[in-house]
Structures are given as C-alpha cells and as structure tokens.
Amino acid sequence: MPELPDVQVFKQYVDSTSLHQTIRKIDLRSPELLGDVSAEELKQHLLDHSIHASRRHGKYLFLRLDNSASVVLHFGMTGFPVYFLNQESAPDHIRLLLTFSSGYYLAYDCRRKLGLIDLAGNEQDFIDSKELGIDAFSEHFTYKTLKDLLKNKKGSIKSTLMNQKIIAGIGNIYSDEILFQSGIHPKSCAGALDDSRLKHLYNEIKRVFQQSIQSLASTRAFPKEFLLPNREPGAECPLCGGNIVKQTISSRSSYFCNQHQTDIS
DNA sequence: AATATTGTTCAGCA
DNA sequence: GTGCTGAACAATAT
C-alpha cells in the first residue's frame, strides 16, 4: 500500500542503487500499465540513457533521465522497485525490467496491475495534468497552507486528507494514523476544526511521516504507540487503553480509538 | 466461494 | 461548473 512514506523509501532505494548507470535493455512485460506513452516511445527514451535523479510528489515517483524526460511510476496497491543481480532474486510480478550495463537489474514489480508507467516531458506539467495538490512532506506545506486548504471544506477530515487534489500523498492507512495521533475523529468536518486541533493535525502529519520513513527505511519497526501495528478491531489503544474500532468511512475501512477520538466537530 | 484489500476515476447528486 | 459521496475496477489471499 504505497503511500507517501513508502514511495519516499522507494526513492531513497532507487537513488542509492540505480543512478548514473547506462540502460542497456528494457523489457516491458505489462504494456497495459502504460499511460499516455507508447511502448516504442518509452524504449526510445530509456535505451542507452541513464537515470540521473529522482523526485517524489505525493505517491508518484519520477525518474529523471539524462535526456530531460522523466519516467513516471505509480505503485497502485502492490507495487515496489527491486534492484538485483541474480535471477533467483527476481520478484514474481515484474511489469518493467531495466538492464544496466553493469549487469544489474531494476524491476518495477506490481502483483495487482493497479499501477502506472508513464513518461513526462515536464514533471510539473504531469503534476498539473493529474491536478495533484501540494506534497504533504514538502517544506512549502506550512501550517498556514493546511489551514487555508481545509477552510470551508464540508466533507469529513478523513476523506479530505485522502483527496490527492487537496494534499498529495496521504492514503487510507496514513490518514488513520495521523488522525489517531492527533486525537481527531475521522468523521469530523474538515472545515470546522479549531486552531488547536489544526495545529495538532499539522504537527502529526509531519511527525508521522518523518517517523514512518525512518521506520520503513531501516528496521521496519514502527513505534509501538502507532496505530499501524495495532490496526485491527478490538485491539487495545496504545495511547489511552481504549478500544480500536473499525468503521467504514467514505467507503474505506477506517480504524480509530473509541476513547480518545470520540468528539466529532 | 465469498469477502476484503487500496488508489484512482467517474457517475451522480445537490 | 463546484464540491462531495459512493461505487467500480484491477488481482489475489484467506
């Protein structure tokens, strides 16, 4: 379930393995994942070129090539990148496979085919075409930005946080985590949160993402006071001892504490 | 075998 | 057009 922290870790992974290597071969095994680019065009841009930088916006990862175009990857529910040398280490559902001149491979694996492989001449134009909002981990995402974005919003705070056109990067899992840490009920009206709650929310977005990126990148051990390891109905709330309950909110299953996330504003 | 899973997109409604 | 909700879709595990 790659949301912002997962994709940030993918970015770090690609940065530390795959930059500045000439691509000798490209094997597109699931062309149905292509966006507005043809297989031919993609191959043309990749072959004999290299990735010289990467950038993440929300849940999208851009691999910037040395010819100024960028490969765009979206990981859907089940996607991830794998860098490997021996075939025994190859993942099971490779959709795109790059072979570097070093002999190493970079695979885009996606068990369920709910991802996207695309090519962007200009990354900002791509972001605009998807109407993506500001990245939730960007330094330009300030408290004031959040306050302005939520002002006058009529929907629940959960569905608002998950709306990629308002803020990019937050999905079902992390909206639950952020609201849990902020002590805000997921059904609270987004536009009705007072300054104190908004401040909490802002701080927790930053803190949860920073902590999660750290946990995913190293030990994968999330802090035990996170909701994530306790995300099942009937579990004991690690913050207050209440009960974790499951409820469908904006047609997604949400988990929250029935004790410290009770009041709906 | 039916159900749950998630991000995106789109139909439908006020 | 705008803002919002809910459902469809992909493929697989349980």
XYZ file of C-alpha atoms (C1' of nucleotides) in Angstrom:
293
model
C 0.000 0.000 0.000
C 2.469 2.580 -1.091
C 1.580 5.978 0.293
C 3.928 8.928 0.758
C 6.357 7.298 3.245
C 6.601 4.096 1.214
C 7.267 5.959 -2.014
C 9.843 8.164 -0.261
C 11.677 4.996 0.781
C 11.426 3.699 -2.808
C 13.020 6.953 -3.933
C 15.893 6.547 -1.498
C 16.294 2.955 -2.665
C 16.487 3.915 -6.334
C 18.835 6.810 -5.517
C 21.223 4.522 -3.691
C 21.229 1.757 -6.304
C 20.371 2.873 -9.803
C 21.639 6.351 -10.635
C 24.125 7.058 -13.450
C 24.021 3.570 -14.936
C 23.504 3.133 -18.638
C 20.343 1.227 -19.509
C 21.230 -1.498 -21.999
C 17.899 -3.277 -22.260
C 14.282 -2.595 -21.485
C 11.664 -5.291 -21.066
C 8.101 -4.020 -20.817
C 6.107 -7.066 -19.720
C 2.754 -5.400 -18.989
C 2.149 -2.683 -21.557
C -1.399 -2.280 -20.219
C 0.108 -0.256 -17.364
C 1.307 2.427 -19.775
C -0.288 5.853 -19.548
C -0.073 8.311 -22.410
C 3.137 6.871 -23.791
C 3.660 4.120 -26.346
C 5.990 1.204 -25.688
C 8.170 2.420 -28.532
C 8.445 5.925 -27.192
C 9.309 4.695 -23.704
C 12.023 2.409 -25.035
C 13.451 5.157 -27.169
C 13.823 7.465 -24.188
C 15.320 4.827 -21.891
C 17.644 2.827 -24.077
C 21.304 3.870 -23.803
C 20.374 6.558 -21.300
C 20.596 6.694 -17.508
C 18.620 7.915 -14.505
C 20.379 10.938 -13.119
C 17.980 11.975 -10.353
C 14.587 11.181 -8.892
C 11.753 13.152 -7.412
C 8.652 12.210 -5.487
C 5.364 14.070 -5.485
C 2.631 12.531 -3.368
C 2.510 8.861 -4.307
C 4.204 9.383 -7.666
C 7.898 8.775 -8.340
C 9.711 10.477 -11.218
C 12.932 9.010 -12.586
C 14.655 11.864 -14.351
C 16.666 10.710 -17.338
C 19.765 12.320 -18.761
C 17.730 13.432 -21.779
C 15.413 15.670 -19.708
C 12.390 13.371 -19.878
C 11.155 11.536 -16.783
C 9.742 8.081 -16.300
C 6.688 8.298 -14.047
C 5.846 5.418 -11.723
C 2.751 4.979 -9.598
C 2.710 1.888 -7.402
C -1.010 1.300 -7.006
C -1.662 -1.003 -4.083
C 1.064 -3.550 -4.559
C 3.941 -2.005 -6.489
C 7.605 -1.659 -5.492
C 11.047 -1.377 -7.094
C 13.678 -4.117 -6.804
C 17.355 -3.899 -7.668
C 19.006 -7.267 -8.150
C 21.757 -9.187 -9.924
C 20.826 -12.862 -9.862
C 17.637 -14.253 -11.358
C 16.890 -16.066 -8.095
C 16.400 -12.635 -6.516
C 13.921 -11.532 -9.177
C 10.451 -10.711 -7.833
C 7.395 -12.600 -9.118
C 5.359 -9.946 -10.897
C 7.757 -7.811 -12.896
C 5.961 -5.307 -15.148
C 9.005 -3.354 -16.297
C 12.592 -4.537 -16.220
C 15.632 -2.404 -16.930
C 19.023 -3.994 -17.501
C 22.035 -1.825 -16.702
C 25.404 -2.166 -18.377
C 26.771 -3.366 -15.025
C 24.573 -6.481 -15.345
C 22.293 -5.389 -12.511
C 18.528 -5.112 -12.997
C 15.996 -2.597 -11.788
C 12.496 -4.063 -11.750
C 9.117 -2.435 -11.234
C 7.059 -5.182 -9.628
C 3.282 -4.955 -9.188
C 1.297 -8.032 -8.234
C -2.075 -6.487 -8.965
C -1.889 -4.378 -12.045
C -3.144 -1.179 -10.481
C -0.138 0.979 -11.205
C 1.030 3.378 -13.848
C 4.099 3.601 -16.054
C 4.285 6.853 -17.956
C 6.672 9.360 -19.474
C 6.652 13.074 -18.681
C 8.428 15.686 -20.742
C 7.960 18.062 -17.859
C 7.274 16.872 -14.312
C 5.275 19.938 -13.284
C 3.049 19.571 -16.341
C 2.371 15.963 -15.339
C 1.506 17.012 -11.776
C -0.809 19.679 -13.158
C -2.480 17.229 -15.511
C -3.306 14.959 -12.572
C -4.430 18.021 -10.603
C -2.327 16.933 -7.644
C -2.275 19.148 -4.575
C 0.785 20.173 -2.582
C 3.015 17.357 -1.387
C 2.365 16.648 2.284
C 6.069 16.340 3.091
C 7.188 19.406 1.142
C 8.801 22.273 3.037
C 6.262 24.577 1.382
C 3.486 22.708 3.168
C 3.179 25.025 6.164
C 0.612 25.301 8.929
C -0.961 28.243 7.113
C -1.172 26.209 3.899
C -3.033 23.438 5.704
C -5.378 25.894 7.375
C -6.199 27.568 4.055
C -6.707 24.228 2.330
C -9.179 22.944 4.927
C -11.106 26.196 5.275
C -14.692 25.834 4.008
C -14.318 22.100 3.358
C -17.618 20.357 4.016
C -16.521 16.721 3.903
C -15.032 14.605 6.680
C -11.426 15.244 7.657
C -10.570 11.694 6.606
C -11.853 11.965 3.051
C -10.362 15.461 2.752
C -6.912 14.277 3.818
C -7.124 11.418 1.322
C -8.124 13.692 -1.565
C -4.977 13.920 -3.717
C -6.210 17.113 -5.352
C -6.105 18.898 -1.998
C -2.988 17.344 -0.430
C -0.889 14.729 -2.233
C 0.499 11.654 -0.501
C -1.952 10.647 2.237
C -3.899 7.401 1.757
C -6.140 5.222 3.873
C -3.522 3.818 6.241
C -1.756 7.080 6.998
C -4.912 9.169 7.285
C -5.947 6.768 10.051
C -2.530 7.049 11.697
C -2.403 10.861 11.528
C -5.919 11.286 12.930
C -5.218 8.718 15.634
C -2.096 10.582 16.760
C -3.920 13.923 16.566
C -6.869 12.661 18.616
C -9.315 13.723 15.907
C -12.332 11.623 14.931
C -12.153 10.698 11.210
C -15.716 11.897 10.633
C -15.042 15.401 11.957
C -15.922 18.119 9.473
C -12.670 19.284 7.877
C -13.650 22.950 7.775
C -14.840 23.020 11.381
C -11.593 22.104 13.145
C -10.464 24.784 15.609
C -6.947 26.233 15.653
C -5.762 23.959 18.424
C -6.885 20.823 16.571
C -5.476 22.116 13.291
C -2.134 22.728 14.950
C -2.101 19.169 16.297
C -3.068 17.812 12.914
C -0.301 19.724 11.165
C 2.360 18.623 13.637
C 1.238 14.993 13.438
C 1.303 14.926 9.623
C 4.951 15.976 9.800
C 5.838 13.713 12.707
C 4.044 10.582 11.464
C 5.634 10.848 8.026
C 9.117 11.503 9.346
C 8.872 8.624 11.814
C 7.364 6.256 9.232
C 10.016 6.985 6.625
C 12.646 6.255 9.249
C 10.951 3.023 10.298
C 10.375 1.790 6.758
C 13.893 2.662 5.668
C 15.669 0.896 8.496
C 14.212 -1.687 10.859
C 10.595 -1.619 9.679
C 9.772 -1.498 13.383
C 7.134 1.127 13.898
C 6.876 2.816 17.286
C 4.548 0.770 19.458
C 2.395 3.827 20.177
C 1.476 3.948 16.484
C -1.901 2.714 15.319
C -0.337 0.848 12.403
C 0.889 -2.228 14.351
C -2.449 -2.310 16.224
C -4.730 -1.866 13.260
C -7.353 -4.489 13.999
C -10.804 -4.350 15.562
C -10.775 -4.981 19.306
C -7.103 -4.138 19.766
C -6.161 -2.066 22.788
C -5.328 1.555 22.054
C -1.615 2.058 22.709
C -2.201 5.695 23.683
C -5.107 5.557 26.139
C -6.157 1.931 26.637
C -9.437 2.395 24.754
C -10.654 0.039 22.042
C -9.701 0.196 18.393
C -12.856 0.046 16.314
C -13.362 -0.457 12.605
C -15.883 1.534 10.660
C -16.480 2.254 7.009
C -15.914 5.949 6.312
C -16.012 7.356 2.786
C -16.266 3.765 1.555
C -12.925 2.814 3.101
C -12.351 0.797 6.243
C -11.073 3.102 8.949
C -9.696 2.204 12.314
C -9.766 4.580 15.251
C -9.884 4.659 19.044
C -13.353 4.791 20.612
C -11.996 6.683 23.623
C -9.622 9.464 22.605
C -11.053 10.121 19.114
C -14.693 10.473 20.137
C -15.851 14.061 19.686
C -16.957 14.987 16.209
C -16.713 18.682 15.462
C -16.590 -19.295 -2.532
C -17.462 -15.025 -0.871
C -15.059 -11.264 1.085
C -11.564 -7.827 1.976
C -8.000 -5.162 0.304
C -6.461 0.270 -1.846
C -5.767 4.422 -5.061
C -7.838 6.433 -8.748
C -11.522 7.720 -11.634
C -16.011 8.750 -12.728
C -21.131 8.769 -12.401
C -24.465 11.004 -9.916
C -26.389 14.326 -6.889
C -27.208 18.960 -4.540
C -19.120 24.479 -13.125
C -18.233 23.013 -7.986
C -17.915 20.029 -4.079
C -18.765 15.882 -2.384
C -20.083 10.718 -1.962
C -20.013 6.202 -3.239
C -19.065 2.575 -6.316
C -16.390 0.240 -9.932
C -12.085 -1.673 -11.196
C -7.660 -4.231 -11.060
C -5.774 -9.259 -8.992
C -5.023 -12.009 -5.213
C -5.016 -14.014 -0.360
C -7.712 -16.006 3.034
